Amino acid sequence: MVAVLFGALFQFSPWEWNRRFHFEFDFEALMKSRPIGYSPLGWVAVGIAILLGTLVLLRLLSALWYVFRFYGYELRRNGEDLRIRCGLLTKVSATVPRNRIQFISIHRTWLGKRLGVASIRIETAGGGAESNEDAAATISRQWFVPAIGEEEIATLLEEVRPGLNWNE
């Protein structure tokens, strides 16, 4: 989105500053100079490197989003309710009534299995997804516990649903 905004500013800006940065890309001259070498294989290697760099950057940005969203994650039991609080810049809090929990799923990614970490998601009665739901509903429904050690899952599920046999 930032790149689209900058592109629009440079393309449609009435100010003089965008003319200072104006340049024309001469692809034919670039191909004749062959700065990477004489082989088109060099260009393929550069394309693959750019693609991999972009994928790594996106992965780092998603990890940063995860940290901002779930920073200080706290799950507490308050009577028959479970209270969730988290967030670094935007604080989110939600209450989940234990007796309304209908579906519990444990998610383990390939890397999570190697690290011994899983996430737990739940669905509550009347808690269907809406296109305009708020952050508290998203946190409590989709990410009940965003990251938990494998050895702690049984203890947590016993608190949420006593007598639940989740290993079958």
Short mmCIF file of C-alpha atoms in Angstrom, two decimals:
data_model
loop_
_atom_site.label_atom_id
_atom_site.label_comp_id
_atom_site.label_asym_id
_atom_site.label_seq_id
_atom_site.Cartn_x
_atom_site.Cartn_y
_atom_site.Cartn_z
CA MET A 1 0.00 0.00 0.00
CA VAL A 2 2.88 2.37 0.74
CA ALA A 3 4.37 1.69 -2.69
CA VAL A 4 1.02 2.42 -4.35
CA LEU A 5 0.77 5.69 -2.43
CA PHE A 6 4.27 6.78 -3.48
CA GLY A 7 3.54 5.77 -7.06
CA ALA A 8 0.37 7.85 -7.09
CA LEU A 9 2.20 10.82 -5.57
CA PHE A 10 4.93 10.70 -8.19
CA GLN A 11 2.49 10.15 -11.03
CA PHE A 12 -0.17 12.73 -10.24
CA SER A 13 1.61 15.28 -8.05
CA PRO A 14 1.22 18.92 -9.14
CA TRP A 15 4.35 19.91 -7.18
CA GLU A 16 7.74 20.43 -8.72
CA TRP A 17 9.58 17.95 -6.48
CA ASN A 18 8.39 14.94 -8.46
CA ARG A 19 10.09 16.24 -11.61
CA ARG A 20 13.49 16.14 -9.89
CA PHE A 21 13.22 12.38 -9.46
CA HIS A 22 11.93 11.70 -12.97
CA PHE A 23 13.95 9.21 -14.97
CA GLU A 24 13.35 6.97 -17.94
CA PHE A 25 14.24 3.33 -17.87
CA ASP A 26 16.02 2.23 -21.05
CA PHE A 27 15.77 -1.54 -20.97
CA GLU A 28 17.60 -2.01 -24.29
CA ALA A 29 20.63 -0.04 -23.10
CA LEU A 30 20.65 -2.06 -19.90
CA MET A 31 20.61 -5.33 -21.82
CA LYS A 32 23.46 -4.14 -24.08
CA SER A 33 25.63 -3.15 -21.13
CA ARG A 34 24.96 -6.45 -19.37
CA PRO A 35 26.09 -5.38 -15.89
CA ILE A 36 25.42 -8.86 -14.47
CA GLY A 37 27.30 -10.69 -17.17
CA TYR A 38 26.74 -12.00 -20.63
CA SER A 39 24.39 -14.78 -19.66
CA PRO A 40 20.62 -14.36 -19.20
CA LEU A 41 21.11 -16.82 -16.34
CA GLY A 42 22.50 -13.89 -14.31
CA TRP A 43 19.22 -12.03 -14.79
CA VAL A 44 17.29 -15.11 -13.66
CA ALA A 45 19.49 -15.33 -10.56
CA VAL A 46 18.80 -11.66 -9.77
CA GLY A 47 15.06 -12.24 -10.21
CA ILE A 48 15.15 -15.23 -7.88
CA ALA A 49 17.17 -13.27 -5.31
CA ILE A 50 14.65 -10.41 -5.42
CA LEU A 51 11.77 -12.87 -5.03
CA LEU A 52 13.41 -14.62 -2.07
CA GLY A 53 14.30 -11.29 -0.48
CA THR A 54 10.68 -10.17 -0.82
CA LEU A 55 9.42 -13.40 0.77
CA VAL A 56 11.84 -13.04 3.69
CA LEU A 57 10.81 -9.40 4.17
CA LEU A 58 7.12 -10.35 4.19
CA ARG A 59 7.82 -13.10 6.73
CA LEU A 60 9.67 -10.64 8.98
CA LEU A 61 6.83 -8.12 8.70
CA SER A 62 4.28 -10.80 9.64
CA ALA A 63 6.39 -11.74 12.68
CA LEU A 64 6.52 -8.07 13.67
CA TRP A 65 2.72 -7.84 13.31
CA TYR A 66 2.38 -10.91 15.55
CA VAL A 67 4.54 -9.27 18.23
CA PHE A 68 2.57 -6.01 18.10
CA ARG A 69 -0.78 -7.76 18.22
CA PHE A 70 -0.10 -10.33 20.94
CA TYR A 71 2.45 -8.50 23.10
CA GLY A 72 1.77 -9.10 26.80
CA TYR A 73 -0.83 -11.80 26.10
CA GLU A 74 -2.68 -12.67 29.27
CA LEU A 75 -5.37 -15.31 29.82
CA ARG A 76 -7.08 -15.39 33.21
CA ARG A 77 -10.02 -17.22 34.65
CA ASN A 78 -12.60 -15.02 36.35
CA GLY A 79 -15.35 -17.25 37.76
CA GLU A 80 -16.89 -19.01 34.77
CA ASP A 81 -15.41 -16.55 32.28
CA LEU A 82 -12.02 -16.46 30.64
CA ARG A 83 -10.51 -13.00 30.13
CA ILE A 84 -7.99 -12.25 27.43
CA ARG A 85 -5.81 -9.13 27.22
CA CYS A 86 -3.03 -8.34 24.76
CA GLY A 87 -1.55 -5.76 22.42
CA LEU A 88 1.37 -3.37 22.29
CA LEU A 89 0.02 -0.31 20.49
CA THR A 90 -3.66 -1.23 20.56
CA LYS A 91 -4.80 -2.90 23.76
CA VAL A 92 -7.47 -5.54 23.26
CA SER A 93 -9.48 -7.28 25.94
CA ALA A 94 -12.18 -9.90 25.54
CA THR A 95 -14.30 -12.15 27.72
CA VAL A 96 -15.13 -15.71 26.74
CA PRO A 97 -17.84 -17.51 28.74
CA ARG A 98 -16.60 -21.07 29.35
CA ASN A 99 -20.06 -22.61 29.03
CA ARG A 100 -20.47 -21.18 25.51
CA ILE A 101 -17.32 -22.77 24.05
CA GLN A 102 -18.43 -25.29 21.43
CA PHE A 103 -15.33 -25.98 19.36
CA ILE A 104 -11.66 -26.16 20.35
CA SER A 105 -8.92 -26.74 17.80
CA ILE A 106 -5.21 -27.13 18.33
CA HIS A 107 -3.00 -25.96 15.46
CA ARG A 108 0.58 -27.14 15.01
CA THR A 109 2.67 -25.81 12.15
CA TRP A 110 5.67 -27.65 10.78
CA LEU A 111 8.06 -25.30 12.58
CA GLY A 112 5.87 -25.29 15.68
CA LYS A 113 6.14 -29.07 15.93
CA ARG A 114 9.93 -28.81 15.84
CA LEU A 115 9.90 -26.10 18.52
CA GLY A 116 7.20 -27.76 20.66
CA VAL A 117 4.73 -24.90 20.25
CA ALA A 118 1.06 -24.90 19.20
CA SER A 119 -1.83 -22.44 19.06
CA ILE A 120 -5.38 -22.98 20.28
CA ARG A 121 -8.47 -21.56 18.61
CA ILE A 122 -12.04 -21.75 19.81
CA GLU A 123 -15.54 -21.04 18.63
CA THR A 124 -18.34 -20.07 20.95
CA ALA A 125 -22.10 -20.37 20.65
CA GLY A 126 -23.31 -17.38 18.68
CA GLY A 127 -19.72 -16.44 17.88
CA GLY A 128 -19.84 -16.79 14.11
CA ALA A 129 -17.45 -14.66 12.08
CA GLU A 130 -18.72 -11.35 10.81
CA SER A 131 -17.05 -9.25 8.17
CA ASN A 132 -16.97 -6.21 10.46
CA GLU A 133 -16.19 -7.83 13.80
CA ASP A 134 -13.98 -5.98 16.26
CA ALA A 135 -10.48 -6.92 17.40
CA ALA A 136 -11.67 -8.40 20.71
CA ALA A 137 -13.95 -10.85 18.92
CA THR A 138 -11.15 -11.81 16.54
CA ILE A 139 -8.67 -12.38 19.36
CA SER A 140 -11.05 -14.42 21.50
CA ARG A 141 -12.45 -16.51 18.63
CA GLN A 142 -9.53 -17.03 16.30
CA TRP A 143 -6.55 -16.82 18.63
CA PHE A 144 -7.67 -18.05 22.01
CA VAL A 145 -4.04 -18.89 22.80
CA PRO A 146 -1.65 -17.72 20.05
CA ALA A 147 1.35 -19.75 21.29
CA ILE A 148 1.58 -22.41 23.98
CA GLY A 149 4.10 -25.10 24.81
CA GLU A 150 3.04 -28.68 24.04
CA GLU A 151 3.42 -29.68 27.69
CA GLU A 152 0.97 -26.94 28.81
CA ILE A 153 -1.90 -27.81 26.46
CA ALA A 154 -3.42 -30.53 28.67
CA THR A 155 -3.43 -28.26 31.74
CA LEU A 156 -5.05 -25.39 29.88
CA LEU A 157 -7.72 -27.55 28.25
CA GLU A 158 -8.56 -29.10 31.62
CA GLU A 159 -9.22 -25.57 32.93
CA VAL A 160 -11.33 -24.66 29.90
CA ARG A 161 -13.29 -27.94 29.67
CA PRO A 162 -12.85 -30.26 32.67
CA GLY A 163 -12.89 -33.92 31.62
CA LEU A 164 -12.20 -33.21 27.93
CA ASN A 165 -10.32 -36.05 26.25
CA TRP A 166 -8.54 -34.17 23.47
CA ASN A 167 -5.96 -36.83 22.58
CA GLU A 168 -8.40 -39.03 20.64
#
